[in-house]
PDB file of C-alpha atoms in Angstrom:
ATOM      1  CA  MET A 168      38.672  57.631-213.625  1.00  0.00           C
ATOM      2  CA  PRO A 169      40.055  54.851-216.149  1.00  0.00           C
ATOM      3  CA  ILE A 170      42.928  53.052-214.498  1.00  0.00           C
ATOM      4  CA  GLN A 171      45.286  52.357-217.519  1.00  0.00           C
ATOM      5  CA  TYR A 172      48.586  51.561-215.926  1.00  0.00           C
ATOM      6  CA  ASP A 173      49.883  48.954-213.558  1.00  0.00           C
ATOM      7  CA  PHE A 174      51.255  51.691-211.436  1.00  0.00           C
ATOM      8  CA  SER A 175      47.765  53.453-210.785  1.00  0.00           C
ATOM      9  CA  MET A 176      46.364  50.155-209.668  1.00  0.00           C
ATOM     10  CA  GLY A 177      49.509  49.861-207.221  1.00  0.00           C
ATOM     11  CA  PHE A 178      49.227  53.286-206.069  1.00  0.00           C
ATOM     12  CA  LEU A 179      45.575  52.961-205.401  1.00  0.00           C
ATOM     13  CA  VAL A 180      46.076  49.756-203.485  1.00  0.00           C
ATOM     14  CA  THR A 181      48.668  51.376-201.512  1.00  0.00           C
ATOM     15  CA  ILE A 182      46.935  54.322-200.516  1.00  0.00           C
ATOM     16  CA  MET A 183      43.468  52.475-199.588  1.00  0.00           C
ATOM     17  CA  ALA A 184      45.645  50.168-197.264  1.00  0.00           C
ATOM     18  CA  ILE A 185      47.366  52.937-195.630  1.00  0.00           C
ATOM     19  CA  LEU A 186      43.993  54.844-194.916  1.00  0.00           C
ATOM     20  CA  GLY A 187      42.779  51.915-193.586  1.00  0.00           C
ATOM     21  CA  MET A 188      45.672  51.215-191.540  1.00  0.00           C
ATOM     22  CA  VAL A 189      45.265  54.961-190.257  1.00  0.00           C
ATOM     23  CA  LEU A 190      41.309  55.058-189.690  1.00  0.00           C
ATOM     24  CA  ILE A 191      40.627  51.410-188.407  1.00  0.00           C
ATOM     25  CA  GLY A 192      43.823  51.529-186.332  1.00  0.00           C
ATOM     26  CA  SER A 193      42.585  54.532-184.897  1.00  0.00           C
ATOM     27  CA  LEU A 194      39.333  52.835-184.267  1.00  0.00           C
ATOM     28  CA  GLY A 195      41.311  49.898-182.382  1.00  0.00           C
ATOM     29  CA  ALA A 196      43.357  52.155-180.254  1.00  0.00           C
ATOM     30  CA  VAL A 197      40.375  53.833-179.103  1.00  0.00           C
ATOM     31  CA  LEU A 198      38.593  50.849-178.349  1.00  0.00           C
ATOM     32  CA  GLN A 199      41.732  49.210-176.871  1.00  0.00           C
ATOM     33  CA  LEU A 200      42.074  46.456-179.138  1.00  0.00           C
ATOM     34  CA  GLU A 201      45.878  46.234-179.445  1.00  0.00           C
ATOM     35  CA  ARG A 202      46.253  42.274-178.876  1.00  0.00           C
ATOM     36  CA  CYS A 203      44.698  41.822-182.279  1.00  0.00           C
ATOM     37  CA  HIS A 204      47.038  44.433-183.883  1.00  0.00           C
ATOM     38  CA  PRO A 205      44.381  46.724-185.024  1.00  0.00           C
ATOM     39  CA  ARG A 206      46.939  48.621-188.028  1.00  0.00           C
ATOM     40  CA  LEU A 207      47.618  45.214-189.666  1.00  0.00           C
ATOM     41  CA  ILE A 208      43.845  44.234-189.808  1.00  0.00           C
ATOM     42  CA  GLY A 209      43.357  47.757-191.162  1.00  0.00           C
ATOM     43  CA  ALA A 210      46.094  47.751-193.728  1.00  0.00           C
ATOM     44  CA  ALA A 211      44.424  44.078-195.052  1.00  0.00           C
ATOM     45  CA  ILE A 212      41.031  45.731-195.015  1.00  0.00           C
ATOM     46  CA  GLY A 213      42.075  48.809-196.835  1.00  0.00           C
ATOM     47  CA  ALA A 214      43.890  46.659-199.457  1.00  0.00           C
ATOM     48  CA  LEU A 215      41.157  44.509-200.361  1.00  0.00           C
ATOM     49  CA  VAL A 216      38.837  47.501-200.578  1.00  0.00           C
ATOM     50  CA  GLY A 217      41.292  49.223-202.942  1.00  0.00           C
ATOM     51  CA  VAL A 218      41.156  45.654-204.853  1.00  0.00           C
ATOM     52  CA  VAL A 219      37.444  45.622-205.186  1.00  0.00           C
ATOM     53  CA  LEU A 220      36.968  49.020-205.918  1.00  0.00           C
ATOM     54  CA  ILE A 221      39.374  48.490-209.001  1.00  0.00           C
ATOM     55  CA  GLU A 222      37.930  45.369-210.339  1.00  0.00           C
ATOM     56  CA  ALA A 223      34.142  47.168-209.714  1.00  0.00           C
ATOM     57  CA  MET A 224      34.911  50.623-211.111  1.00  0.00           C
ATOM     58  CA  PRO A 225      34.524  49.134-214.675  1.00  0.00           C
ATOM     59  CA  MET A 226      30.999  47.963-214.040  1.00  0.00           C
ATOM     60  CA  LEU A 227      30.219  51.399-212.585  1.00  0.00           C
ATOM     61  CA  VAL A 228      31.422  53.502-215.121  1.00  0.00           C
TER      62      VAL A 228
END
């Protein structure tokens, strides 16, 4: 999956942030961690995973 355009990178980071927000936010809601803002933490972790994925992909391929 070669990433050639800036739009593709931004799209991947956005999708990973939304996925992290949904998954980690839901996990935080289930564990009743509402005071820690689980959706914000999930979005940050998802964006970080997206950036790491973009940076690591050329080494793997």
